Amino acid sequence: MDPGLEASDLTPRPNKRQRHDHEDIDDVEHFATIPLPFDDAASELESHHSGRVSPSKQLAFLEDSSEPVMYCDFATTMAEVPEDVQRLCNDIQELADGVGILGFQPEEVASLTDPGNGALDLRDRKRFGYAWASNPNKRLTTGKMVPLAEVQAIVASAISFEEKRAHETEWNEDVHGAIIKAALAVSVRAASLAIANVKSASVDPPELAHQKLPKRVVDYAITLQPNPAMRSAWEKLQPIGTAGIKSWNHTTSNNVRSTPIASNIETKAPNKSWTDGKAQLAIWTAALHKRLLMLQPPGQKGLQIPSMPLLIVQGHDWHLFVVSRQPPGPEATKIKKCTTVIWQKIDIGNTRNCFDAYKLISVLHRVMDWAHT
């Protein structure tokens, strides 16, 4: 060792970033952007020491902006739950409680719950036998039952992935995406809806968003398939903002430009927290609402924008949120100007067993039915 060098001088280090005198701190990108969801414990630790804005402060900024966005619990006094949100959530809460989620005929249920059958494990066998869980006449109005063998395969994959701490990509393709596609395949609205992969979609034109977003915000979108009326309207649609490209949505991604988004689905692996992505989701959904407002015909501004379900998945567990556009409310509420409210949340099922997976499928069918209407 050179006696003139300290040991610390031999330790490799990245080059220090030089600060120029003309550079203003507000122009430094990492102070202005929203942090990406954490990929591992190291990046989570980094977020606490990097100086980036915390998720709670991001949400406070969104609430205080000129076009407010806020999260509210259903029991809050800060805002009034719209009637359409209340109706949708009442239906979904019933399904999430397991009421009427099974559309099997009585003889099928008797066979499945027979101890000698062996098709179901002990816990599922008991729950499939609950009288309030079956209501074929009502259940089949939104979609057929996904075959039991297909549901069992998805559940088995999910359990295996959790045990081996599988990558988010495996969960996304073989569990989350698989159950969404299985539900759509037997939905009564299958011909008029599609599932679009929007992992690479970004808000375009960017001015629709409150702040710059990372490349990936949501994973899937339930979209409307074009019908004759929609195709005719498309011909008259003007290009969107500075993007100079036609789109029904707040993104110009080719796979969803001409198919209106009716619901968004964000998925994560079990060890990923979506809390730090709440601001991102708020900005994404608010941008879509802003685009929908732009589509209102001249002279009809101020029409109520339909509420929109938003599904958040974390490993096994699925949750439903509802996004609504709220006009100014009574003095007792916090809504003083038109606000995008994200109502949270209903736990709608999971992939730990078949009974809870059928809860989830029944909710997906209800969301798809809502999207069509």
CSV table of C-alpha atoms in Angstrom, one decimal, residues 95 100 102-103 135-145 186-189 362 365-366 368-369:
chain,number,residue,atom,x,y,z
A,95,LEU,CA,-70.6,-11.2,-3.2
A,100,GLY,CA,-74.8,-16.1,-4.1
A,102,LEU,CA,-72.0,-20.2,-6.8
A,103,GLY,CA,-74.1,-21.0,-9.8
A,135,ASN,CA,-78.1,-18.9,-6.1
A,136,PRO,CA,-77.9,-20.2,-9.7
A,137,ASN,CA,-80.8,-18.1,-11.0
A,138,LYS,CA,-79.2,-14.8,-10.0
A,139,ARG,CA,-75.5,-15.8,-10.3
A,140,LEU,CA,-75.7,-17.0,-13.9
A,141,THR,CA,-77.2,-13.6,-15.1
A,142,THR,CA,-73.6,-12.2,-15.1
A,143,GLY,CA,-71.7,-15.2,-16.3
A,144,LYS,CA,-71.2,-18.9,-16.2
A,145,MET,CA,-69.1,-20.7,-13.6
A,186,VAL,CA,-67.6,-17.0,-19.4
A,187,SER,CA,-69.0,-13.5,-18.8
A,188,VAL,CA,-72.3,-12.6,-20.4
A,189,ARG,CA,-70.4,-9.5,-21.6
A,362,SER,CA,-68.4,-13.3,-9.2
A,365,HIS,CA,-68.5,-10.6,-13.5
A,366,ARG,CA,-70.3,-7.8,-11.7
A,368,MET,CA,-67.8,-6.5,-16.3
A,369,ASP,CA,-71.5,-6.2,-16.3
